[in-house]
Coordinates of C-alpha atoms in Angstrom, one line a residue:
Chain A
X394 CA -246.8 -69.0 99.8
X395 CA -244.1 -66.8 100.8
X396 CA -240.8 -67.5 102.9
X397 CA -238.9 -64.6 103.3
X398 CA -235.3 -64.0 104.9
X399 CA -233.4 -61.2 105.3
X400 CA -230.4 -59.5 107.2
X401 CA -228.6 -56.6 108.2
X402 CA -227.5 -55.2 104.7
X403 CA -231.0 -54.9 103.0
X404 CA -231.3 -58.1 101.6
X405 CA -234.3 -59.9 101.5
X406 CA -234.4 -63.1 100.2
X407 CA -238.2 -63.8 98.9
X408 CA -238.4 -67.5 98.6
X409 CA -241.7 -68.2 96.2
X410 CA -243.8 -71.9 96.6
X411 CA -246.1 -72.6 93.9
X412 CA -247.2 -71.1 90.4
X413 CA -247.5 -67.6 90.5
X414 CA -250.5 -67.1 88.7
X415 CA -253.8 -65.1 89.5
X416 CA -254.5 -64.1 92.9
X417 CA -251.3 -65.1 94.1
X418 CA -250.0 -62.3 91.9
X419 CA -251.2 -59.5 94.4
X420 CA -249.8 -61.5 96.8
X421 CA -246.3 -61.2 95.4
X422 CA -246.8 -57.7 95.1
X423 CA -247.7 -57.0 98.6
X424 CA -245.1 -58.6 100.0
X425 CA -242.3 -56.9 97.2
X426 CA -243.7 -53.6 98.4
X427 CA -243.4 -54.8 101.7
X428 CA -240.1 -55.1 101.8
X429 CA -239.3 -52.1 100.4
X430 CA -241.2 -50.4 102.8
X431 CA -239.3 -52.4 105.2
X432 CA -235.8 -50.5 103.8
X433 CA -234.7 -53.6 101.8
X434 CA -233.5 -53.0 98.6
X435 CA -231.9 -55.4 97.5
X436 CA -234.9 -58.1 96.2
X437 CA -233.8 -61.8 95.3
X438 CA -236.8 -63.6 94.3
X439 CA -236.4 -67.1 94.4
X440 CA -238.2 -69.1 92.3
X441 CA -237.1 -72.6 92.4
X442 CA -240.2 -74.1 93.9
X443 CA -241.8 -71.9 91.0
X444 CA -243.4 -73.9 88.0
X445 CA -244.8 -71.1 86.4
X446 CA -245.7 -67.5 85.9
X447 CA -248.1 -65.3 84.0
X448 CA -247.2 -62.5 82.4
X449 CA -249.0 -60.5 85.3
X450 CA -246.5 -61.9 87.4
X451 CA -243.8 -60.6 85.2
X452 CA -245.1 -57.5 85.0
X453 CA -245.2 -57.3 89.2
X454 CA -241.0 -58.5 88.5
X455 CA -240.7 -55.7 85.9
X456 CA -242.7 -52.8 87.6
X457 CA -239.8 -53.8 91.1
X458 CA -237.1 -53.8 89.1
X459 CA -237.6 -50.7 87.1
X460 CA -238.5 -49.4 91.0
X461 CA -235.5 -50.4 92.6
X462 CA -233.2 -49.6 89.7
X463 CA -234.4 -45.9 89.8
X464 CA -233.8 -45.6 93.7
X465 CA -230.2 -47.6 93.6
X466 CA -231.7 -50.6 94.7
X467 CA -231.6 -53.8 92.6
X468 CA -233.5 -56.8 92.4
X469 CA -232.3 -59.9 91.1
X470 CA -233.9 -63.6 90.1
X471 CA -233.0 -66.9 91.6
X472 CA -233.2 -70.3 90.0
X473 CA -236.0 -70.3 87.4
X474 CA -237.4 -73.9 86.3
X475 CA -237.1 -74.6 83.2
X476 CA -240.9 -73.2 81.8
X477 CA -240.3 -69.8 83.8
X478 CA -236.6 -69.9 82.4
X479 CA -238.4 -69.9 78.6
X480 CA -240.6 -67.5 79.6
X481 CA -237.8 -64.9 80.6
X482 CA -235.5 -65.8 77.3
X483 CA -238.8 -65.4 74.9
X484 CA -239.6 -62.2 76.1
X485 CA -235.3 -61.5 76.5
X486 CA -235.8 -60.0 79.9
X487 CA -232.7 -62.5 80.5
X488 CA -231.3 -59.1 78.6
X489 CA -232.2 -57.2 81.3
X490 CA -233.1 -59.1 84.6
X491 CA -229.5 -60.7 86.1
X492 CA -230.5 -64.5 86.8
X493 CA -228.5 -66.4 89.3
X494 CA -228.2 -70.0 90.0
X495 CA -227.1 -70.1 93.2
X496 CA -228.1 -67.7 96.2
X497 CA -224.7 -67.1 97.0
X498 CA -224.1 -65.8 93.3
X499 CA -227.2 -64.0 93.7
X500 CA -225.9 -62.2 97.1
X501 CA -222.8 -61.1 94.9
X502 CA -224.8 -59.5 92.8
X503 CA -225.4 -56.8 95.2
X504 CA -221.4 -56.2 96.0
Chain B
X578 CA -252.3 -48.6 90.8
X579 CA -254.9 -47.5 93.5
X580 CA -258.7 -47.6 92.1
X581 CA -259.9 -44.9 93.8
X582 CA -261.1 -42.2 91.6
X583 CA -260.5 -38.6 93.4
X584 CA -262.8 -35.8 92.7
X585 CA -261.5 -32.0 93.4
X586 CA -263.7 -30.0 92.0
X587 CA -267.5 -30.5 92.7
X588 CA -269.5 -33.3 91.3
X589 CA -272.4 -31.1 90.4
X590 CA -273.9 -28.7 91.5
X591 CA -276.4 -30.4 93.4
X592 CA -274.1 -31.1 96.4
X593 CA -276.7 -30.0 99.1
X594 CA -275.3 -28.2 102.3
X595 CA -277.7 -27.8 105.4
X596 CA -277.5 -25.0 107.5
X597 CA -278.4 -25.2 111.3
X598 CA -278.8 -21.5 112.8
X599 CA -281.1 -20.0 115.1
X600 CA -279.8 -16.9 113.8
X601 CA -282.1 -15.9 110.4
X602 CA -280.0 -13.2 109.4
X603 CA -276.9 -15.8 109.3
X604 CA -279.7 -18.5 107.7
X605 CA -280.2 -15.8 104.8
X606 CA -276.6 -14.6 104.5
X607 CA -275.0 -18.1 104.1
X608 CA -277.9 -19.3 101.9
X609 CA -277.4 -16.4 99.2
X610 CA -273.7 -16.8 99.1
X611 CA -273.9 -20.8 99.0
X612 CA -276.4 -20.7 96.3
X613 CA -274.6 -18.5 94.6
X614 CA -271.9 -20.4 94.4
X615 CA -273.6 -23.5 93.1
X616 CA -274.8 -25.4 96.2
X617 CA -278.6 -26.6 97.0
X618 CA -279.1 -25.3 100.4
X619 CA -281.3 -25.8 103.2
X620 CA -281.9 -24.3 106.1
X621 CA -283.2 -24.7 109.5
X622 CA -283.5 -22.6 112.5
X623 CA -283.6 -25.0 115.5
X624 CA -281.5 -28.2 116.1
X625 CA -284.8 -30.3 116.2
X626 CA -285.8 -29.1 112.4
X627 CA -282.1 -29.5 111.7
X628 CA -282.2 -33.0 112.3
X629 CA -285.2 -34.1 110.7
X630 CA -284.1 -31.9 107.7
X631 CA -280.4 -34.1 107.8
X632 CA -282.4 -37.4 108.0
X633 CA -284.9 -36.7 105.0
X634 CA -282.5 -34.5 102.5
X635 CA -279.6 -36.6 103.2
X636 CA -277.4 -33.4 102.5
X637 CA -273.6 -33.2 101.5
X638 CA -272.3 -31.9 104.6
X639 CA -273.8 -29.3 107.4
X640 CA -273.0 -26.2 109.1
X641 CA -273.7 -26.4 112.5
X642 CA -274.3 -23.4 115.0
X643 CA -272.7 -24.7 118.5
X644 CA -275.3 -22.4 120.8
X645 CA -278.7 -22.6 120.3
X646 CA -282.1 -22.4 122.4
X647 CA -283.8 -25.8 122.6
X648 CA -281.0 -28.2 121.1
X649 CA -277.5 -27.1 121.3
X650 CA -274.8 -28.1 118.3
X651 CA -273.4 -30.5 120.4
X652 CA -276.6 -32.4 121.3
X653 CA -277.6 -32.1 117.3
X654 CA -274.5 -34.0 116.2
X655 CA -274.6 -36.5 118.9
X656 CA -277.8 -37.9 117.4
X657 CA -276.6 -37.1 113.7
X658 CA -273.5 -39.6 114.5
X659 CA -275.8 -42.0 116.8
X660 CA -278.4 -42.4 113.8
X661 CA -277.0 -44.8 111.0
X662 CA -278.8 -42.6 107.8
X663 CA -276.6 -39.3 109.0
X664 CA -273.7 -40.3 110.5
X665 CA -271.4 -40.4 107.5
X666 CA -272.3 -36.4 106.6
X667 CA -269.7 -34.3 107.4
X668 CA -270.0 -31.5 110.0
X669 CA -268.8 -27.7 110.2
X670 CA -269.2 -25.9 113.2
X671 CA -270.0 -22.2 113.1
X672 CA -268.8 -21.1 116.5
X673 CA -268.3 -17.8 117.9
X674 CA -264.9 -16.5 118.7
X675 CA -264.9 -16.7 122.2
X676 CA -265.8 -20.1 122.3
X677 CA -262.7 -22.2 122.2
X678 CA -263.5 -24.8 124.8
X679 CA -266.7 -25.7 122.3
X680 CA -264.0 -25.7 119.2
X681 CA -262.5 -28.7 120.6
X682 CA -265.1 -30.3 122.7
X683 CA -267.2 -30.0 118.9
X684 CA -264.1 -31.3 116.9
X685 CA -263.5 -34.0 119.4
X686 CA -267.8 -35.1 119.4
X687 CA -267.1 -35.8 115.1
X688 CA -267.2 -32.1 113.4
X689 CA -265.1 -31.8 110.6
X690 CA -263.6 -28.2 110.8
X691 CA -265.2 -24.7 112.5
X692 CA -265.5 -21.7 111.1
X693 CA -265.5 -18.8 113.4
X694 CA -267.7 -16.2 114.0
X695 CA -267.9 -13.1 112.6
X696 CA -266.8 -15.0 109.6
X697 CA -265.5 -14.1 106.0
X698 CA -267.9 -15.8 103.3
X699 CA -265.4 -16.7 101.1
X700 CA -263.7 -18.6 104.1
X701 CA -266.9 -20.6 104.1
X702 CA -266.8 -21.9 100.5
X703 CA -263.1 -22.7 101.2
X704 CA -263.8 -24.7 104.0
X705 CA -266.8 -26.4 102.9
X706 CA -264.9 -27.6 99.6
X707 CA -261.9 -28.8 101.5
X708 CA -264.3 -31.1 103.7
X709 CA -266.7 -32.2 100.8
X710 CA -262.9 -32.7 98.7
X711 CA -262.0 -35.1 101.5
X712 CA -265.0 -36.9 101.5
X713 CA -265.8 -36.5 97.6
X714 CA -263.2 -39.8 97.0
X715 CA -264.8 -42.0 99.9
X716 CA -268.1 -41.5 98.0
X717 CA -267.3 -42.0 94.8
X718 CA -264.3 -44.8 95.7
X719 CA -266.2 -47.4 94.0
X720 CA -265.6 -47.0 90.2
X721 CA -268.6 -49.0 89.6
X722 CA -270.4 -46.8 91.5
X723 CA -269.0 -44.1 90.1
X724 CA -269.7 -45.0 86.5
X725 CA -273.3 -46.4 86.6
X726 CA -274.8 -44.1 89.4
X727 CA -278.7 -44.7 90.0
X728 CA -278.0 -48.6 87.6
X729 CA -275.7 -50.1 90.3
X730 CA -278.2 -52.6 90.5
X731 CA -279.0 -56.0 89.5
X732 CA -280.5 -54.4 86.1
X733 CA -277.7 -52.1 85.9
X734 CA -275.2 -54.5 86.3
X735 CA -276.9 -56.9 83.8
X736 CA -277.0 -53.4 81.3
X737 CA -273.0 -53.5 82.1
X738 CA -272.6 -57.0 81.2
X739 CA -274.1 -55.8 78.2
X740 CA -271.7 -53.3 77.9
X741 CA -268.7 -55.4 78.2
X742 CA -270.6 -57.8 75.4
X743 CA -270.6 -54.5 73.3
X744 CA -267.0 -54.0 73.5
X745 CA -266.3 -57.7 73.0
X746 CA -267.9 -57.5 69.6
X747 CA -266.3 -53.9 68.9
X748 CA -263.0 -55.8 69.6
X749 CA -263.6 -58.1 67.1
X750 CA -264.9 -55.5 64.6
X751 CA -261.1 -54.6 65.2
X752 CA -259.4 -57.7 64.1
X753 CA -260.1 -58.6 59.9
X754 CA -262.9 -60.0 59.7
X755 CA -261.6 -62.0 56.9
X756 CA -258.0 -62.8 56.0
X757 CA -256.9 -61.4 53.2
X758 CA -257.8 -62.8 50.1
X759 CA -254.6 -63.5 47.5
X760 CA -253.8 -65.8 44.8
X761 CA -250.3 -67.0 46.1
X762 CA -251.1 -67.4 49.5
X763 CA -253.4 -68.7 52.0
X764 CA -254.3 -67.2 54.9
X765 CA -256.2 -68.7 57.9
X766 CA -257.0 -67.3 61.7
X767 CA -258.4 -68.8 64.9
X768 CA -259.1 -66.4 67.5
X769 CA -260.4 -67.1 71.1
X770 CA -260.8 -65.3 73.9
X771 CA -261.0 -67.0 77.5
X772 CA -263.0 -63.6 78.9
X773 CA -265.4 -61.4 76.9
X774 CA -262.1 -59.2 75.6
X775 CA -258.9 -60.4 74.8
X776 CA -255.8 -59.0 75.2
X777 CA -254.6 -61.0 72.2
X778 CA -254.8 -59.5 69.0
X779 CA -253.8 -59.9 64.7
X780 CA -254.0 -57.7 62.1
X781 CA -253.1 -57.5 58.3
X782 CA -252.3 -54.5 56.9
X783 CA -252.3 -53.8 52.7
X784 CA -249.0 -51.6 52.5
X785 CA -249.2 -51.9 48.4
X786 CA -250.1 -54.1 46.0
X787 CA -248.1 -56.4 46.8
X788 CA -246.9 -56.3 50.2
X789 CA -248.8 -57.0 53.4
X790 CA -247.9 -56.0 57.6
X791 CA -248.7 -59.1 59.7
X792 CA -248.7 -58.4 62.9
X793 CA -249.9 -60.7 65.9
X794 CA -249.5 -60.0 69.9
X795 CA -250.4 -60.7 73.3
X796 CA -251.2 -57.6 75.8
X797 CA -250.3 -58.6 79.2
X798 CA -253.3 -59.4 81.3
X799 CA -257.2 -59.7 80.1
X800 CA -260.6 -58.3 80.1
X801 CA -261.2 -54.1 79.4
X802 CA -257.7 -53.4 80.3
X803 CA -255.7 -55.0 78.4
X804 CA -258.4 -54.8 75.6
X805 CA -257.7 -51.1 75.4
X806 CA -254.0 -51.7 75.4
X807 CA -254.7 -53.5 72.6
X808 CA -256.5 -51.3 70.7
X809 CA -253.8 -48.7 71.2
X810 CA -251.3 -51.1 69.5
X811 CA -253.2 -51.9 67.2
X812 CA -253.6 -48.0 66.0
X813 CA -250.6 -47.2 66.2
X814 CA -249.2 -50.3 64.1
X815 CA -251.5 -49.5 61.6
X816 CA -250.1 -46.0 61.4
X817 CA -246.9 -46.3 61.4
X818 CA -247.0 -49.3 59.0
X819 CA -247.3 -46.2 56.8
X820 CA -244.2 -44.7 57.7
X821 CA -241.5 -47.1 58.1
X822 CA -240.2 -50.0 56.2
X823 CA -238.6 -51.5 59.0
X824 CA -240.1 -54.3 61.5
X825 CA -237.4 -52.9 63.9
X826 CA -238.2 -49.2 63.8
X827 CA -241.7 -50.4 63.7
X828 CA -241.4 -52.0 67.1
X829 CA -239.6 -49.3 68.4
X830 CA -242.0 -46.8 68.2
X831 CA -244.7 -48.6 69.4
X832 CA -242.4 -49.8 72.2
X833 CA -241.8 -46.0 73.2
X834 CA -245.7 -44.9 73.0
X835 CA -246.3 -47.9 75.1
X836 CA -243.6 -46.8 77.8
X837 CA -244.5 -43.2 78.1
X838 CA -248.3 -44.1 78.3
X839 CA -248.9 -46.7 80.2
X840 CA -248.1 -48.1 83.7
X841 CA -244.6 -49.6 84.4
X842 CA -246.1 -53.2 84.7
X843 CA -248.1 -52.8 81.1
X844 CA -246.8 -54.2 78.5
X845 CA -247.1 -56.5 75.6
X846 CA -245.3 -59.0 73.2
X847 CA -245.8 -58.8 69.2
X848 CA -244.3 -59.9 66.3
X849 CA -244.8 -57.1 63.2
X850 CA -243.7 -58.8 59.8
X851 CA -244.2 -57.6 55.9
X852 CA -245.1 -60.2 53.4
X853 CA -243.9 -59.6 49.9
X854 CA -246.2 -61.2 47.9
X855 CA -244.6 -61.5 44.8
X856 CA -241.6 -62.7 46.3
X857 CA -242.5 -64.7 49.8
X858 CA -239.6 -62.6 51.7
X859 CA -240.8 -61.9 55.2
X860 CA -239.2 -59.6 57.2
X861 CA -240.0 -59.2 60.6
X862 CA -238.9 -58.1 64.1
X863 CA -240.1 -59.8 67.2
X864 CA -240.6 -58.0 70.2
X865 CA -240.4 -60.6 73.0
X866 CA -243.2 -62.6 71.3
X867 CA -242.6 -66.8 71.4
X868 CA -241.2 -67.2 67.8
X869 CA -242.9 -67.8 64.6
X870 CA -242.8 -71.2 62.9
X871 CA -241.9 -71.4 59.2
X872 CA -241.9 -74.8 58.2
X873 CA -239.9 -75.2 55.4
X874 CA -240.9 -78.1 53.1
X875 CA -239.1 -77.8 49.9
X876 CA -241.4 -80.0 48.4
X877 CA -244.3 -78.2 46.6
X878 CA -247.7 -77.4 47.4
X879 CA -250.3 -80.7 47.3
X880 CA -247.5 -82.7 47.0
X881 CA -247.0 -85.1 50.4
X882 CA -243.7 -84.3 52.1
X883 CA -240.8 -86.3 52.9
X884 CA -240.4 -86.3 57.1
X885 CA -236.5 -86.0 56.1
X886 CA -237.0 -82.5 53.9
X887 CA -238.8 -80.7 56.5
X888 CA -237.0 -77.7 58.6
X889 CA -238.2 -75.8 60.8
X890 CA -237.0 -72.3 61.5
X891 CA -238.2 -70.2 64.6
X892 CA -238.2 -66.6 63.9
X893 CA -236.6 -65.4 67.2
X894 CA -234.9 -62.0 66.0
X895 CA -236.1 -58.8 67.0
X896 CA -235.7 -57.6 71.1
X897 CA -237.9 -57.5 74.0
X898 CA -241.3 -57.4 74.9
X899 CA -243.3 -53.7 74.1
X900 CA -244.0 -51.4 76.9
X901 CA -242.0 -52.2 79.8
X902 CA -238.1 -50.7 78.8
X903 CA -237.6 -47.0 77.9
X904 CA -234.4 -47.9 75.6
X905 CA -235.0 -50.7 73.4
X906 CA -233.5 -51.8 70.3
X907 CA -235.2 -54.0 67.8
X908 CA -233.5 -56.0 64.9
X909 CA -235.4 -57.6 62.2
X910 CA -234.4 -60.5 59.8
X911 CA -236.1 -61.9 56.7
X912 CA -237.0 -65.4 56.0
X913 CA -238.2 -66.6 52.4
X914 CA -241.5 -68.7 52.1
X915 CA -241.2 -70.7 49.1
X916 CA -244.1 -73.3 47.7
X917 CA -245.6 -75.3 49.8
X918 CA -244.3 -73.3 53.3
X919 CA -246.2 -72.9 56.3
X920 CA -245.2 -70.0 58.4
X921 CA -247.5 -69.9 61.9
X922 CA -248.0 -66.6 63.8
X923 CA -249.5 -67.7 67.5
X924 CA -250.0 -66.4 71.1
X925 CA -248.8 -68.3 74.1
X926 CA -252.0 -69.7 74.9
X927 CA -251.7 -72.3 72.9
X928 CA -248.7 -73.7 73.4
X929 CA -249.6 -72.7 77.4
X930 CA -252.6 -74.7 77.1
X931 CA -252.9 -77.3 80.2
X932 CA -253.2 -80.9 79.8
X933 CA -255.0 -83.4 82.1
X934 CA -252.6 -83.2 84.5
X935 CA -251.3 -80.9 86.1
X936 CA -247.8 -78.5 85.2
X937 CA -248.7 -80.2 81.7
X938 CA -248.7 -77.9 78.8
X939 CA -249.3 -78.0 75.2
X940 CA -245.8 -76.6 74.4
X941 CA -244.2 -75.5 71.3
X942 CA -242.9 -79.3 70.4
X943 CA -246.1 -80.7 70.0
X944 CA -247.2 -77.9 68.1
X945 CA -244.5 -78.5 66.0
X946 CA -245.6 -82.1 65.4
X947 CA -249.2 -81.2 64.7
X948 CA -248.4 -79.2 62.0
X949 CA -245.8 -81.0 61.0
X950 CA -247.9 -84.1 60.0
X951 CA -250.9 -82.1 58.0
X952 CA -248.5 -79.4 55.8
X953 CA -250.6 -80.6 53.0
X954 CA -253.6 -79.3 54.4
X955 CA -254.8 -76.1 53.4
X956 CA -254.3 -72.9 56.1
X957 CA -258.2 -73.2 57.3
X958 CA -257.5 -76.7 57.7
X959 CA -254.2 -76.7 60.0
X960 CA -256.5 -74.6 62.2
X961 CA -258.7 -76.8 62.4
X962 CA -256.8 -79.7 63.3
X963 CA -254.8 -77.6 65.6
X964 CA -258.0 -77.1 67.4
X965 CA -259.1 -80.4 67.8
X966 CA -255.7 -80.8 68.8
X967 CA -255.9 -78.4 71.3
X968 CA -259.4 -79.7 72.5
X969 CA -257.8 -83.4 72.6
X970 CA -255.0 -82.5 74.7
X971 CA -256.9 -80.5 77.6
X972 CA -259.9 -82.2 77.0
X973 CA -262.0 -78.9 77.4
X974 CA -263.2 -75.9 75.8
X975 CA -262.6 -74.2 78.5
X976 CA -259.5 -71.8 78.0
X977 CA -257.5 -70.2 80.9
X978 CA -255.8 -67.7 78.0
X979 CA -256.7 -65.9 74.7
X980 CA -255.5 -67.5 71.8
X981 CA -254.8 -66.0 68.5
X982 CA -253.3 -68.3 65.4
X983 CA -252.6 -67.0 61.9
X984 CA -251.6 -69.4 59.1
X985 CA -249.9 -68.3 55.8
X986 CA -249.1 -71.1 53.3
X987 CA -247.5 -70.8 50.5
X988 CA -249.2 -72.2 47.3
X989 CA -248.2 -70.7 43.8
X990 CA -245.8 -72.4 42.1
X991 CA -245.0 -69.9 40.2
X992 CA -243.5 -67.8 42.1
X993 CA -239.8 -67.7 42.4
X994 CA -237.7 -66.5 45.7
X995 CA -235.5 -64.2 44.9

């Protein structure tokens, strides 16, 4: 479900396969609050391999980014397909969330 | 986020505390002030009674003497942790000063805390409520538990399944139970919900005469949560429908009540709108809701349109979605129905509606096209063939998400847009 790397300056690179819908939901979550248990604050969530989200799944996005954003951390989004990339315009959270294309855009995010 | 309910103060008073002693004076002292302070107590004056007592009154927690004739403390709480039925009760040990070794041997054998001897009676109500306040949230961690008691059975459950039908049909006591009825325009709704209670939600609000609030919206989530986050929306639309003219500062408001009262993750999407009846203007905001459809036909009611003359117009201005972002803004914009228009207020399950295979979904383009091809058709009637539509496509009547639809068409050829 998940594939996760990360390195020495607090990034950790959450790489997402499948929908995220339902159960896998508190899956996502675990694993977010994982990692910032684990000291990384800096969150990229990769969702390529990602055909589609509910809006519990945004809320899990929203509720980390809010978090991170209020302890200096920041988390950013990597590669929606196109029906998660509608999702996130319709609700403008493209007016909050910064959306990368690449991860190497997404890693200069966090300079 | 966690479920457990925590409990400080006592439950009731009928939290029961057995008290093992061979000492009577003690028994009598620690029974006065314990009732007196709202406690059942029971008492016993050997560890053999003790235990049978613990075993058939099931109490909330015991105080435990460490030396006594026949059983000692520490043989009493061996078998109250070996025995399944009394293990889980918490233990005090009332110890005499002096003996320290029997403090720790006691703690480490599964007591709770000690009190020692000579010892101050309010000290004892303090320690007792600091053990039952530990264990208070491990009893009552289920919720379920918690709120049916002596029902969490198979009865009782079927009673809350009963429950949860009640507030499904209170929920839809909430939403109009008709549209509203005018001359000029025709209103329609479909509403579905894929669990008892829906997170979905419309309403139409009479502001005068002749102007109407439309609002329709989506609460994140389903079932008794985001039913109730619903119903707060819905409240507070209705009241402040009342105070502002503007779509925007509409969305605003309910955009901050959401944020300061609700969890982080909570939130919703809506589109708020007011119809002017005598003119067809709509103005409306849309908070992070997928856009409203006015198909524009500029042909006249009854009359079958030209494919060439329709336009369609998605009604995408307004800000984000309710609930989640302290600072929001919200513009509105205004859009004129005129004879013959179809405007379409909908939730995402529709258009998120899965198809026979899989990553398939309804989508807003064929919705586009169903209407599209039956604008003549009265409001009721593009409901209806949406449905079928709807049915065709996924080829069940099964639905993974709520759906709410409201239709407006415009039919009176009299009136003229301003």
């Amino acid at each position: 479900m998940f594939d996760i790397t990360t390195d020495a300056q607090n990034t950790a690179v959450v790489h997402v396969q499948g929908k995220i819908i339902g159960s896998t939901v508190a899956q996502l979550q675990e694993e977010i609050e994982r990692q910032l248990q684990n000291g990384n604050n800096k969150l990229i969530i990769d969702l390529k391999n990602v055909p589609l989200l509910d809006s519990t799944a945004l809320g899990v996005i929203i509720l980390a980014f809010q978090v991170l954003q209020r302890s200096g951390g920041k988390l950013v989004l990597l590669s929606p397909q196109k029906a998660v990339s509608s999702v996130l315009e319709v609700t403008r959270l493209t007016s909050i969330l910064e959306v990368y294309e690449t991860e190497e855009a997404a890693r200069n995010a966090f300079l | 986020m966690s479920e457990t309910i925590y409990v400080s103060e006592p439950i009731s008073s009928t939290e029961t505390i057995l008290v093992i002693d061979d000492d009577t004076d003690i028994l009598a002292l620690l029974e006065m002030s314990l009732v007196s302070d709202g406690f059942k107590v029971i008492t016993a004056s050997n560890g053999v009674i003790g235990l049978e007592n613990a075993k058939a009154a099931q109490p909330d927690l015991i105080l435990l003497d460490v030396m006594m004739p026949q059983m000692d403390g520490l043989e009493v709480i061996k078998r109250l942790k070996d025995d399944d039925e009394t293990r889980a009760i918490p233990v005090l040990w009332l110890t005499a000063k002096t003996q320290t070794e029997d403090k720790l041997r006691g703690l480490e054998t599964g007591g709770d805390d000690y009190i020692t001897k000579p010892f101050d009676l309010r000290e004892v109500t303090a320690r007792i409520n600091a053990v039952l306040g530990r264990t208070r949230p491990v009893k009552y961690i289920n919720p379920l538990i918690n709120a049916m008691g002596d029902s969490f059975t198979e009865e009782g459950v079927a009673e809350l399944g009963s429950h949860l039908q009640a507030a499904a049909e209170i929920q839809l006591k909430l939403l109009p139970e008709k549209p509203p009825n005018f001359p000029e325009f025709d209103f329609a709704t479909m509403f579905r919900s894929s669990t008892s209670v829906s997170g979905d939600f419309y309403d139409f609000i009479p502001l005068t005469d002749t102007r109407i609030a439309i609002v329709l919206g989506d609460v994140k989530g389903h079932g008794i949560p985001a039913a109730l986050l619903m119903v707060m929306i819905q409240t507070a639309s209705r009241l402040l429908s009342n105070e502002s003219d503007c779509p925007g500062t509409v969305l605003k408001r309910i955009n901050t009540l959401l944020f300061h009262n609700t969890d982080l993750e909570q939130f919703a999407t809506m589109v708020y709108g007011i119809l002017e009846l005598d003119t067809g203007r709509f103005t409306y905001a849309n908070g992070g809701h997928c856009p409203p459809i006015h198909f524009i036909t500029g042909t006249g009611d009854g009359e079958q349109h030209k494919n060439s003359d329709l336009r369609v117009e998605l009604l995408e201005t307004g800000g984000m979605l309710i609930g989640a972002f302290d600072i929001a803004t919200f513009s509105y914009d205004t859009c004129q129905l005129s004879k013959g228009d179809v405007l379409l207020l909908y939730t995402d399950g529709v258009t998120e509606t899965e198809g026979r295979e899989q990553n398939d979904f309804y989508g807003e383009e064929r919705l586009i096209e169903c209407f599209s091809k039956n604008l003549t058709l009265t409001a009721q009637s593009l409901c209806d063939v949406l449905k079928n539509d709807l049915l065709e496509y996924s080829g069940t009547t099964q639905l993974k998400d709520d759906r709410a639809v409201v239709v407006i068409k415009h039919t009176n050829a009299n009136t003229t847009p301003t």
